[in-house]
């Protein structure tokens, strides 16, 4: 896969979540009906009400949730690169089951940590068990995370050592005399002759190593014999820029910070319990390098995009891309968001990205210096899954009686409602290009990846043809109907493409 980092925040299965969604994988209709606990005569069609709540009373309470998660996690493994990491937000309701599921899909050996996030600032006194559950988890699988960037400010060079900035390090040993006799000896400064004796646990190095350190002038000798000699630790001799990353994350970031953030952007409480973007930024910091992609396929209000945009502003050298997926889940009609005109969660998410981008643009005007080194990408594209723009020949539905009608309808295989831009993206995808490849619009055709592929959907003439051929593409796709019965033009086109060794396709 190409994705470096997946961050998801699925429904926690609290007993009040609506997440039962009629996935149509290769499950039999009967199994599916059993799984969602309801017979639906229409099968897999997306209808109002099919997005259903999973309540604790259901005999399939945990199994429903796991059945929803399994295929999504299974697919996500294929999308991750070899060095990729996945972070999943979860709480006590399903953490134990999720870990088992992840062990099965990602392998127990790839478990990195069950991070703990103190999400609640004030105690919850409503719980009948008496326990105030103030934390959630983020479980992480992959090979390794980066670790915390070492703080280097404390490295100084007061004595102008040519080896550069240093800090002083403890040299007291770790084991008693019986276990490490060679580290128990009196330490004497050969220049001053001061004897510093030996600590209870001896010294960290044996006498040979210590002599080398003394010779290399790496020891700091106190003026008094009661002081403890220490060693100089040089910044440029450290083997790793990183130290361990604590398994306790999101210090001083609470759920209410997430809510405040979205409130500030929209001017009202547009979404319940979004994660704080700075918490997501912490996870991003553990996984990405310049050019990497972060994916969130339970994106909700789009906190992950917010976090990536903030990250990009703060890290000019490490520009990251985001890829979000959100089902068209309807917004509750009594909510303020609905009253403000948002119909689905996906609508809200799009608006949030627009608002974040606007705020970055405003900030860049007032503090141009801050943005000087940033070539941050402030554009994004939105796609909706939809049926093909082209008619599909269904052989099994063709009978002797309707054959003629069918053939006739295929003289133009383009569905009447198809829009040019939608056809363009469908053809690009089907030709193996990606949705983010560079597309330029010309007067008469589209050019993908600097002319590698040319898609002509509006007109075709000898002039257009000559222009296309002179730009030397690898492949050209056009619509048969553009030749409007002009067989001579079509034959010419085929021959000229053949001559120029261009792969030519008409639809
Ligand atoms: C907890 S929210 C994510 C919130 C997000 N992290 C934020 O900060 O705004 C979970 C999301 O999962 C989506 N979801 C629920 N059931 C789903 C399903 N069966 N498949 C895919 N997404 C689903 C919901 O629409 C919702 O947006």
Short mmCIF file of C-alpha atoms and ligand atoms in Angstrom, two decimals:
data_model
loop_
_atom_site.label_atom_id
_atom_site.label_comp_id
_atom_site.label_asym_id
_atom_site.label_seq_id
_atom_site.Cartn_x
_atom_site.Cartn_y
_atom_site.Cartn_z
CA UNK A 1 0.00 0.00 0.00
CA UNK A 2 0.89 3.68 -0.29
CA UNK A 3 -0.56 5.00 2.97
CA UNK A 4 1.91 5.79 5.73
CA UNK A 5 -0.53 6.49 8.51
CA UNK A 6 -4.14 5.58 9.23
CA UNK A 7 -5.90 7.35 12.09
CA UNK A 8 -9.48 6.27 12.79
CA UNK A 9 -12.06 7.04 15.41
CA UNK A 10 -14.82 4.48 14.87
CA UNK A 11 -18.05 4.33 16.87
CA UNK A 12 -17.07 3.05 20.34
CA UNK A 13 -20.15 0.79 20.64
CA UNK A 14 -21.51 2.49 23.70
CA UNK A 15 -25.00 1.07 23.21
CA UNK A 16 -26.18 4.33 21.68
CA UNK A 17 -24.12 4.39 18.49
CA UNK A 18 -25.66 4.06 15.06
CA UNK A 19 -23.20 2.21 12.92
CA UNK A 20 -25.02 -0.78 11.50
CA UNK A 21 -24.70 -0.15 7.83
CA UNK A 22 -25.66 -2.51 5.03
CA UNK A 23 -22.24 -3.30 3.63
CA UNK A 24 -22.53 -5.36 0.52
CA UNK A 25 -19.45 -7.53 0.54
CA UNK A 26 -19.80 -11.12 -0.51
CA UNK A 27 -22.03 -12.00 2.37
CA UNK A 28 -25.22 -13.88 1.53
CA UNK A 29 -28.42 -11.95 1.96
CA UNK A 30 -29.55 -14.35 4.61
CA UNK A 31 -26.35 -13.97 6.65
CA UNK A 32 -26.56 -10.24 6.33
CA UNK A 33 -30.16 -10.15 7.52
CA UNK A 34 -29.24 -12.29 10.47
CA UNK A 35 -26.29 -10.08 11.25
CA UNK A 36 -28.18 -6.84 11.38
CA UNK A 37 -31.06 -8.58 13.10
CA UNK A 38 -33.65 -7.27 10.72
CA UNK A 39 -35.24 -8.57 7.54
CA UNK A 40 -35.12 -6.02 4.84
CA UNK A 41 -36.90 -6.98 1.66
CA UNK A 42 -34.87 -4.62 -0.53
CA UNK A 43 -31.57 -6.22 0.46
CA UNK A 44 -28.59 -3.93 0.21
CA UNK A 45 -30.15 -0.73 -1.09
CA UNK A 46 -29.20 2.37 0.84
CA UNK A 47 -32.44 3.53 2.38
CA UNK A 48 -33.40 5.85 5.13
CA UNK A 49 -33.26 4.00 8.42
CA UNK A 50 -30.78 1.36 7.36
CA UNK A 51 -28.10 3.17 9.31
CA UNK A 52 -29.14 1.71 12.62
CA UNK A 53 -28.36 1.82 16.30
CA UNK A 54 -26.67 -1.13 18.01
CA UNK A 55 -28.07 -1.45 21.50
CA UNK A 56 -26.63 -3.40 24.42
CA UNK A 57 -29.81 -5.49 24.57
CA UNK A 58 -29.03 -7.00 21.19
CA UNK A 59 -27.85 -10.60 21.46
CA UNK A 60 -25.29 -9.70 18.80
CA UNK A 61 -24.09 -6.58 20.56
CA UNK A 62 -20.33 -7.20 20.31
CA UNK A 63 -20.58 -9.35 17.23
CA UNK A 64 -22.40 -6.60 15.30
CA UNK A 65 -19.62 -4.16 16.05
CA UNK A 66 -16.87 -6.62 15.19
CA UNK A 67 -18.59 -7.51 11.92
CA UNK A 68 -18.66 -3.84 11.01
CA UNK A 69 -14.99 -3.34 11.94
CA UNK A 70 -13.48 -6.50 10.49
CA UNK A 71 -13.81 -5.80 6.75
CA UNK A 72 -12.77 -2.16 7.22
CA UNK A 73 -9.62 -3.09 9.14
CA UNK A 74 -8.86 -5.93 6.76
CA UNK A 75 -8.93 -3.56 3.79
CA UNK A 76 -6.94 -0.95 5.66
CA UNK A 77 -4.04 -3.37 6.10
CA UNK A 78 -3.73 -3.61 2.32
CA UNK A 79 -3.62 0.15 2.04
CA UNK A 80 -0.77 0.62 4.53
CA UNK A 81 2.83 0.72 3.35
CA UNK A 82 5.44 -1.59 4.89
CA UNK A 83 6.51 1.14 7.30
CA UNK A 84 2.91 2.25 7.85
CA UNK A 85 1.19 2.74 11.19
CA UNK A 86 -2.44 2.51 12.22
CA UNK A 87 -3.88 4.36 15.23
CA UNK A 88 -7.40 3.54 16.45
CA UNK A 89 -9.32 5.55 19.04
CA UNK A 90 -11.37 3.33 21.35
CA UNK A 91 -12.67 3.08 24.92
CA UNK A 92 -13.46 0.36 27.48
CA UNK A 93 -16.52 -0.90 25.59
CA UNK A 94 -14.56 -2.67 22.86
CA UNK A 95 -10.84 -2.21 23.54
CA UNK A 96 -10.35 -5.87 24.49
CA UNK A 97 -12.18 -7.13 21.41
CA UNK A 98 -10.46 -4.64 19.14
CA UNK A 99 -7.04 -5.80 20.32
CA UNK A 100 -7.91 -9.40 19.52
CA UNK A 101 -9.27 -8.39 16.12
CA UNK A 102 -6.15 -6.36 15.40
CA UNK A 103 -3.91 -9.24 16.50
CA UNK A 104 -5.69 -11.41 14.00
CA UNK A 105 -5.46 -8.94 11.11
CA UNK A 106 -2.20 -7.09 11.78
CA UNK A 107 -0.39 -9.72 13.88
CA UNK A 108 0.32 -9.61 17.59
CA UNK A 109 3.99 -8.94 16.85
CA UNK A 110 3.02 -5.61 15.28
CA UNK A 111 1.34 -4.27 18.41
CA UNK A 112 3.12 -1.08 19.44
CA UNK A 113 1.11 0.43 22.26
CA UNK A 114 -2.26 0.99 23.81
CA UNK A 115 -1.85 4.71 24.33
CA UNK A 116 -3.84 6.32 27.09
CA UNK A 117 -5.47 9.69 26.64
CA UNK A 118 -7.00 11.52 29.60
CA UNK A 119 -9.99 12.85 27.71
CA UNK A 120 -12.07 14.12 30.62
CA UNK A 121 -10.91 17.00 32.77
CA UNK A 122 -13.59 16.90 35.45
CA UNK A 123 -14.78 13.78 37.23
CA UNK A 124 -17.90 11.97 36.04
CA UNK A 125 -20.10 11.45 39.11
CA UNK A 126 -22.98 9.85 37.25
CA UNK A 127 -21.48 6.41 36.87
CA UNK A 128 -23.41 3.78 38.89
CA UNK A 129 -20.19 1.81 39.48
CA UNK A 130 -18.70 4.81 41.26
CA UNK A 131 -15.71 4.93 38.91
CA UNK A 132 -15.16 8.08 36.90
CA UNK A 133 -13.73 6.87 33.60
CA UNK A 134 -11.58 9.79 32.58
CA UNK A 135 -9.56 8.23 29.80
CA UNK A 136 -9.76 6.64 26.37
CA UNK A 137 -7.24 4.67 24.34
CA UNK A 138 -5.49 4.88 21.02
CA UNK A 139 -4.19 1.50 20.00
CA UNK A 140 -1.32 1.44 17.57
CA UNK A 141 0.02 -1.29 15.28
CA UNK A 142 2.96 -1.17 12.90
CA UNK A 143 6.73 -1.64 13.05
CA UNK A 144 7.80 1.36 15.06
CA UNK A 145 6.87 4.92 15.84
CA UNK A 146 9.41 7.73 15.63
CA UNK A 147 9.64 8.63 19.32
CA UNK A 148 9.83 12.08 20.88
CA UNK A 149 12.23 14.51 19.33
CA UNK A 150 15.13 14.97 21.74
CA UNK A 151 15.11 18.37 23.39
CA UNK A 152 18.40 19.97 22.44
CA UNK A 153 18.06 23.36 24.10
CA UNK A 154 19.74 22.13 27.26
CA UNK A 155 22.93 21.29 25.32
CA UNK A 156 25.33 24.22 25.83
CA UNK A 157 29.02 24.91 25.26
CA UNK A 158 30.16 27.18 28.12
CA UNK A 159 33.83 26.03 27.84
CA UNK A 160 33.98 26.29 24.04
CA UNK A 161 34.69 22.58 23.67
CA UNK A 162 35.62 21.91 20.02
CA UNK A 163 33.29 18.89 20.13
CA UNK A 164 30.34 21.26 20.41
CA UNK A 165 27.41 21.61 22.86
CA UNK A 166 27.09 19.11 25.70
CA UNK A 167 25.17 18.27 28.85
CA UNK A 168 26.58 16.63 31.96
CA UNK A 169 25.65 12.98 32.52
CA UNK A 170 25.47 10.91 35.69
CA UNK A 171 28.29 8.34 36.10
CA UNK A 172 27.08 6.59 39.27
CA UNK A 173 26.87 2.82 38.78
CA UNK A 174 23.80 0.64 38.83
CA UNK A 175 24.84 -2.56 40.67
CA UNK A 176 26.40 -3.43 44.10
CA UNK A 177 30.02 -4.56 44.51
CA UNK A 178 29.16 -8.31 44.55
CA UNK A 179 27.55 -8.09 41.14
CA UNK A 180 29.93 -5.73 39.44
CA UNK A 181 33.27 -5.66 41.32
CA UNK A 182 35.22 -4.10 38.43
CA UNK A 183 33.13 -0.91 38.64
CA UNK A 184 33.86 -0.37 42.33
CA UNK A 185 37.08 1.64 42.74
CA UNK A 186 38.23 5.06 44.03
CA UNK A 187 38.05 7.70 41.30
CA UNK A 188 40.96 10.16 41.37
CA UNK A 189 41.50 13.24 39.18
CA UNK A 190 45.07 12.70 37.87
CA UNK A 191 45.63 16.46 37.54
CA UNK A 192 44.46 17.70 40.95
CA UNK A 193 44.98 14.44 42.82
CA UNK A 194 41.55 14.79 44.47
CA UNK A 195 40.07 11.42 45.42
CA UNK A 196 36.29 11.30 45.00
CA UNK A 197 35.98 7.84 46.56
CA UNK A 198 33.37 5.39 45.27
CA UNK A 199 29.57 5.59 45.42
CA UNK A 200 27.57 2.73 46.99
CA UNK A 201 26.72 1.33 43.58
CA UNK A 202 30.18 2.04 42.18
CA UNK A 203 30.78 3.82 38.85
CA UNK A 204 29.04 3.21 35.56
CA UNK A 205 32.30 2.29 33.74
CA UNK A 206 35.17 -0.06 34.56
CA UNK A 207 38.62 1.40 35.13
CA UNK A 208 39.80 1.00 31.54
CA UNK A 209 36.84 2.87 30.08
CA UNK A 210 37.12 5.51 32.79
CA UNK A 211 40.82 6.06 31.98
CA UNK A 212 39.92 6.61 28.33
CA UNK A 213 37.20 9.10 29.28
CA UNK A 214 39.69 10.96 31.52
CA UNK A 215 42.28 11.04 28.76
CA UNK A 216 39.71 12.38 26.27
CA UNK A 217 38.82 15.13 28.77
CA UNK A 218 35.22 14.01 29.04
CA UNK A 219 35.05 14.15 32.85
CA UNK A 220 33.86 17.17 34.83
CA UNK A 221 35.73 17.30 38.14
CA UNK A 222 34.08 19.11 41.07
CA UNK A 223 36.26 21.39 43.22
CA UNK A 224 35.56 19.41 46.41
CA UNK A 225 36.22 15.74 47.03
CA UNK A 226 32.64 15.49 48.35
CA UNK A 227 31.32 16.40 44.86
CA UNK A 228 30.42 13.79 42.22
CA UNK A 229 32.37 13.75 38.95
CA UNK A 230 30.08 13.66 35.88
CA UNK A 231 30.72 13.08 32.20
CA UNK A 232 30.21 15.34 29.22
CA UNK A 233 27.58 14.02 26.80
CA UNK A 234 28.00 15.67 23.40
CA UNK A 235 25.00 16.47 21.24
CA UNK A 236 26.64 15.43 17.99
CA UNK A 237 27.64 12.04 19.38
CA UNK A 238 24.08 10.97 20.18
CA UNK A 239 23.09 7.99 18.11
CA UNK A 240 19.38 8.89 17.95
CA UNK A 241 17.53 12.17 17.48
CA UNK A 242 14.59 10.63 19.30
CA UNK A 243 13.79 9.43 22.79
CA UNK A 244 10.88 7.19 23.83
CA UNK A 245 7.38 8.53 23.14
CA UNK A 246 5.25 8.30 26.27
CA UNK A 247 2.33 5.89 26.22
CA UNK A 248 0.33 8.63 27.92
CA UNK A 249 -0.67 11.10 25.24
CA UNK A 250 -2.53 14.37 24.74
CA UNK A 251 -1.44 16.08 27.92
CA UNK A 252 -3.83 18.93 28.80
CA UNK A 253 -5.98 18.16 25.74
CA UNK A 254 -9.52 17.13 26.57
CA UNK A 255 -12.69 16.32 24.66
CA UNK A 256 -13.94 19.78 25.45
CA UNK A 257 -10.99 21.27 23.53
CA UNK A 258 -12.23 19.45 20.42
CA UNK A 259 -15.71 20.84 20.94
CA UNK A 260 -14.39 24.37 21.53
CA UNK A 261 -12.35 24.16 18.35
CA UNK A 262 -15.31 23.30 16.12
CA UNK A 263 -17.47 25.83 17.93
CA UNK A 264 -14.94 28.52 17.13
CA UNK A 265 -14.80 27.58 13.44
CA UNK A 266 -18.55 27.28 12.82
CA UNK A 267 -19.86 29.66 15.45
CA UNK A 268 -22.03 26.91 16.93
CA UNK A 269 -21.68 23.35 18.22
CA UNK A 270 -21.65 21.72 14.79
CA UNK A 271 -20.59 18.19 15.81
CA UNK A 272 -20.65 16.16 19.00
CA UNK A 273 -17.37 15.02 20.53
CA UNK A 274 -14.86 15.73 17.76
CA UNK A 275 -11.31 14.89 18.80
CA UNK A 276 -8.97 17.83 19.55
CA UNK A 277 -6.86 18.42 16.44
CA UNK A 278 -3.69 18.71 18.53
CA UNK A 279 -4.17 15.16 19.76
CA UNK A 280 -4.29 13.93 16.17
CA UNK A 281 -1.25 16.06 15.40
CA UNK A 282 0.66 14.18 18.10
CA UNK A 283 -0.15 10.90 16.35
CA UNK A 284 0.84 12.39 12.99
CA UNK A 285 4.18 13.46 14.48
CA UNK A 286 4.92 9.81 15.22
CA UNK A 287 4.47 8.54 11.72
CA UNK A 288 5.03 10.89 8.84
CA UNK A 289 7.72 12.24 6.59
CA UNK A 290 7.52 14.70 3.73
CA UNK A 291 5.04 13.59 1.04
CA UNK A 292 3.29 10.94 3.17
CA UNK A 293 -0.47 10.38 3.16
CA UNK A 294 -2.63 10.19 6.29
CA UNK A 295 -5.94 8.32 5.88
CA UNK A 296 -9.04 8.51 8.08
CA UNK A 297 -12.03 6.47 6.93
CA UNK A 298 -14.28 7.35 9.88
CA UNK A 299 -13.57 11.02 9.42
CA UNK A 300 -16.66 12.60 11.05
CA UNK A 301 -16.18 16.35 11.22
CA UNK A 302 -12.75 16.11 9.58
CA UNK A 303 -10.47 16.61 12.58
CA UNK A 304 -7.75 14.64 10.79
CA UNK A 305 -7.71 17.11 7.88
CA UNK A 306 -7.61 19.98 10.37
CA UNK A 307 -4.65 18.37 12.14
CA UNK A 308 -2.76 17.73 8.88
CA UNK A 309 -3.28 21.32 7.72
CA UNK A 310 -2.00 22.62 11.06
CA UNK A 311 0.94 20.23 10.84
CA UNK A 312 1.79 21.48 7.33
CA UNK A 313 1.72 25.10 8.45
CA UNK A 314 4.09 24.29 11.31
CA UNK A 315 6.41 21.95 9.37
CA UNK A 316 7.39 23.48 6.02
CA UNK A 317 9.86 20.63 5.43
CA UNK A 318 7.32 17.87 6.02
CA UNK A 319 4.25 18.47 3.90
CA UNK A 320 1.69 15.73 4.41
CA UNK A 321 -1.49 14.85 2.47
CA UNK A 322 -4.82 13.79 3.89
CA UNK A 323 -7.40 11.38 2.54
CA UNK A 324 -10.74 11.26 4.32
CA UNK A 325 -13.75 9.02 3.87
CA UNK A 326 -17.20 9.64 5.31
CA UNK A 327 -20.47 7.81 4.72
CA UNK A 328 -23.38 10.08 3.81
CA UNK A 329 -24.76 9.67 7.33
CA UNK A 330 -27.75 11.95 7.82
CA UNK A 331 -27.62 14.63 10.48
CA UNK A 332 -30.31 14.56 13.13
CA UNK A 333 -33.11 16.91 12.07
CA UNK A 334 -33.36 18.43 15.55
CA UNK A 335 -29.72 19.45 15.62
CA UNK A 336 -28.44 22.94 15.10
CA UNK A 337 -26.32 21.77 12.17
CA UNK A 338 -29.42 20.54 10.35
CA UNK A 339 -31.20 23.80 11.01
CA UNK A 340 -28.19 25.63 9.56
CA UNK A 341 -28.58 23.66 6.33
CA UNK A 342 -26.17 20.73 6.73
CA UNK A 343 -27.80 17.50 5.60
CA UNK A 344 -25.02 14.95 6.17
CA UNK A 345 -21.90 14.59 8.26
CA UNK A 346 -19.92 14.68 5.01
CA UNK A 347 -21.36 18.18 4.33
CA UNK A 348 -20.12 19.34 7.72
CA UNK A 349 -16.69 17.87 7.13
CA UNK A 350 -16.31 19.65 3.79
CA UNK A 351 -17.30 22.95 5.36
CA UNK A 352 -14.82 22.46 8.19
CA UNK A 353 -11.95 21.96 5.74
CA UNK A 354 -13.00 25.11 3.87
CA UNK A 355 -13.11 27.07 7.15
CA UNK A 356 -9.71 25.82 8.29
CA UNK A 357 -8.18 26.71 4.92
CA UNK A 358 -9.75 30.17 5.07
CA UNK A 359 -8.35 30.74 8.54
CA UNK A 360 -4.88 29.73 7.35
CA UNK A 361 -5.16 32.15 4.41
CA UNK A 362 -6.24 34.95 6.71
CA UNK A 363 -3.35 34.24 9.05
CA UNK A 364 -0.89 34.15 6.17
CA UNK A 365 -1.95 37.67 5.16
CA UNK A 366 -1.33 39.06 8.63
CA UNK A 367 1.91 37.15 9.23
CA UNK A 368 3.50 36.69 5.77
CA UNK A 369 6.92 35.99 7.31
CA UNK A 370 5.59 32.95 9.08
CA UNK A 371 4.47 31.43 5.77
CA UNK A 372 7.52 32.41 3.76
CA UNK A 373 9.02 28.94 3.61
CA UNK A 374 5.80 27.05 3.28
CA UNK A 375 4.52 25.85 -0.04
CA UNK A 376 1.50 24.44 1.71
CA UNK A 377 -1.20 22.96 -0.54
CA UNK A 378 -4.47 24.62 0.37
CA UNK A 379 -6.64 22.85 -2.19
CA UNK A 380 -8.73 19.73 -1.84
CA UNK A 381 -11.05 17.65 -3.99
CA UNK A 382 -14.26 15.93 -2.98
CA UNK A 383 -15.59 12.80 -4.66
CA UNK A 384 -18.83 10.95 -4.15
CA UNK A 385 -19.20 7.28 -4.93
CA UNK A 386 -21.75 6.85 -7.70
CA UNK A 387 -22.73 4.41 -10.44
CA UNK A 388 -20.84 4.49 -13.74
CA UNK A 389 -21.43 7.30 -16.22
CA UNK A 390 -21.58 4.70 -18.98
CA UNK A 391 -24.25 2.16 -19.80
CA UNK A 392 -23.35 -1.36 -18.88
CA UNK A 393 -24.19 -4.15 -21.33
CA UNK A 394 -26.04 -6.79 -19.36
CA UNK A 395 -26.04 -9.84 -21.59
CA UNK A 396 -28.22 -11.83 -19.24
CA UNK A 397 -31.02 -9.29 -19.57
CA UNK A 398 -31.01 -9.29 -23.38
CA UNK A 399 -33.78 -11.30 -25.02
CA UNK A 400 -34.76 -11.81 -28.65
CA UNK A 401 -37.47 -9.21 -28.20
CA UNK A 402 -35.38 -6.41 -26.65
CA UNK A 403 -32.12 -7.05 -28.51
CA UNK A 404 -32.78 -4.36 -31.10
CA UNK A 405 -33.77 -1.81 -28.47
CA UNK A 406 -30.69 -2.63 -26.44
CA UNK A 407 -28.39 -2.31 -29.42
CA UNK A 408 -29.92 1.00 -30.30
CA UNK A 409 -29.43 2.40 -26.85
CA UNK A 410 -25.76 1.46 -27.12
CA UNK A 411 -25.13 3.64 -30.15
CA UNK A 412 -24.41 6.16 -27.42
CA UNK A 413 -23.07 4.34 -24.37
CA UNK A 414 -22.96 7.52 -22.28
CA UNK A 415 -25.80 7.83 -19.79
CA UNK A 416 -27.84 10.95 -20.62
CA UNK A 417 -27.33 12.52 -17.17
CA UNK A 418 -23.54 12.11 -17.20
CA UNK A 419 -21.47 15.25 -16.65
CA UNK A 420 -18.18 15.72 -18.49
CA UNK A 421 -16.10 16.10 -15.34
CA UNK A 422 -17.55 12.92 -13.85
CA UNK A 423 -16.79 10.99 -17.04
CA UNK A 424 -13.28 12.39 -17.02
CA UNK A 425 -12.55 11.10 -13.51
CA UNK A 426 -14.13 7.73 -14.21
CA UNK A 427 -11.99 7.29 -17.34
CA UNK A 428 -8.85 8.41 -15.52
CA UNK A 429 -9.44 5.89 -12.73
CA UNK A 430 -10.21 3.11 -15.18
CA UNK A 431 -6.98 3.86 -17.04
CA UNK A 432 -4.97 3.34 -13.86
CA UNK A 433 -4.41 7.00 -12.97
CA UNK A 434 -5.24 8.39 -9.58
CA UNK A 435 -7.71 11.06 -8.51
CA UNK A 436 -4.88 13.35 -7.46
CA UNK A 437 -2.94 13.16 -10.71
CA UNK A 438 -2.40 16.50 -12.43
CA UNK A 439 -5.23 17.41 -14.81
CA UNK A 440 -5.09 20.41 -17.12
CA UNK A 441 -7.99 21.66 -19.15
CA UNK A 442 -7.38 22.70 -22.68
CA UNK A 443 -9.92 24.25 -25.11
CA UNK A 444 -10.85 20.93 -26.57
CA UNK A 445 -9.47 18.21 -24.30
CA UNK A 446 -8.09 17.30 -20.87
CA UNK A 447 -4.44 16.47 -20.40
CA UNK A 448 -3.43 14.19 -17.50
CA UNK A 449 0.07 14.18 -15.98
CA UNK A 450 1.55 16.68 -18.42
CA UNK A 451 0.08 15.11 -21.51
CA UNK A 452 0.68 11.44 -20.75
CA UNK A 453 -3.03 10.72 -21.18
CA UNK A 454 -5.43 12.85 -23.20
CA UNK A 455 -9.17 12.63 -22.73
CA UNK A 456 -11.37 14.38 -25.30
CA UNK A 457 -15.02 14.50 -24.35
CA UNK A 458 -16.42 17.60 -26.04
CA UNK A 459 -15.41 17.78 -29.68
CA UNK A 460 -13.33 16.06 -32.33
CA UNK A 461 -12.10 17.47 -35.63
CA UNK A 462 -8.95 17.28 -37.75
CA UNK A 463 -7.68 20.41 -35.97
CA UNK A 464 -8.22 18.90 -32.51
CA UNK A 465 -6.69 15.64 -33.67
CA UNK A 466 -3.54 17.36 -34.94
CA UNK A 467 -3.20 19.26 -31.68
CA UNK A 468 -3.53 16.04 -29.67
CA UNK A 469 -1.00 14.16 -31.78
CA UNK A 470 1.52 16.98 -31.66
CA UNK A 471 1.49 16.85 -27.86
CA UNK A 472 2.76 13.23 -28.09
CA UNK A 473 0.61 11.48 -25.45
CA UNK A 474 0.94 7.79 -24.59
CA UNK A 475 -2.78 7.24 -24.63
CA UNK A 476 -5.89 9.00 -25.94
CA UNK A 477 -9.49 8.34 -24.96
CA UNK A 478 -12.47 9.87 -26.67
CA UNK A 479 -16.19 9.30 -27.21
CA UNK A 480 -17.36 7.59 -30.38
CA UNK A 481 -20.28 9.97 -30.68
CA UNK A 482 -17.92 12.93 -31.14
CA UNK A 483 -17.20 11.67 -34.68
CA UNK A 484 -20.90 12.19 -35.38
CA UNK A 485 -21.01 9.60 -38.11
CA UNK A 486 -17.99 11.15 -39.88
CA UNK A 487 -16.36 7.82 -40.78
CA UNK A 488 -13.58 9.47 -42.71
CA UNK A 489 -12.47 11.47 -39.66
CA UNK A 490 -12.63 8.37 -37.50
CA UNK A 491 -10.57 6.27 -39.91
CA UNK A 492 -8.06 9.10 -40.19
CA UNK A 493 -7.84 9.37 -36.43
CA UNK A 494 -7.22 5.65 -35.99
CA UNK A 495 -4.50 5.65 -38.66
CA UNK A 496 -2.77 8.77 -37.41
CA UNK A 497 -2.76 7.46 -33.82
CA UNK A 498 -1.33 4.16 -35.04
CA UNK A 499 1.36 6.02 -36.94
CA UNK A 500 2.29 8.07 -33.88
CA UNK A 501 2.29 4.88 -31.72
CA UNK A 502 -0.43 6.26 -29.46
CA UNK A 503 -2.75 3.86 -27.66
CA UNK A 504 -6.17 5.05 -28.86
CA UNK A 505 -9.57 4.16 -27.36
CA UNK A 506 -13.10 5.25 -28.16
CA UNK A 507 -16.14 4.67 -26.00
C1 LIG B 1 -16.73 9.08 16.36
S1 LIG B 1 -17.11 9.64 14.80
C2 LIG B 1 -15.58 10.29 14.24
C3 LIG B 1 -15.33 11.66 14.73
C4 LIG B 1 -14.08 12.31 14.22
N1 LIG B 1 -12.91 11.71 14.76
C5 LIG B 1 -14.04 13.78 14.55
O1 LIG B 1 -13.15 14.24 15.27
O2 LIG B 1 -14.93 14.50 14.08
C6 LIG B 1 -17.35 8.15 13.92
C7 LIG B 1 -17.70 8.29 12.46
O3 LIG B 1 -17.89 6.99 11.92
C8 LIG B 1 -18.94 7.03 10.96
N2 LIG B 1 -19.54 5.70 10.88
C9 LIG B 1 -20.48 5.16 11.68
N3 LIG B 1 -20.78 3.91 11.28
C10 LIG B 1 -20.02 3.66 10.22
C11 LIG B 1 -19.89 2.53 9.36
N4 LIG B 1 -20.61 1.44 9.55
N5 LIG B 1 -18.99 2.60 8.36
C12 LIG B 1 -18.25 3.72 8.17
N6 LIG B 1 -18.35 4.81 8.94
C13 LIG B 1 -19.22 4.79 9.94
C14 LIG B 1 -19.90 8.07 11.48
O4 LIG B 1 -20.61 8.65 10.40
C15 LIG B 1 -18.96 9.06 12.17
O5 LIG B 1 -18.64 10.09 11.30
#
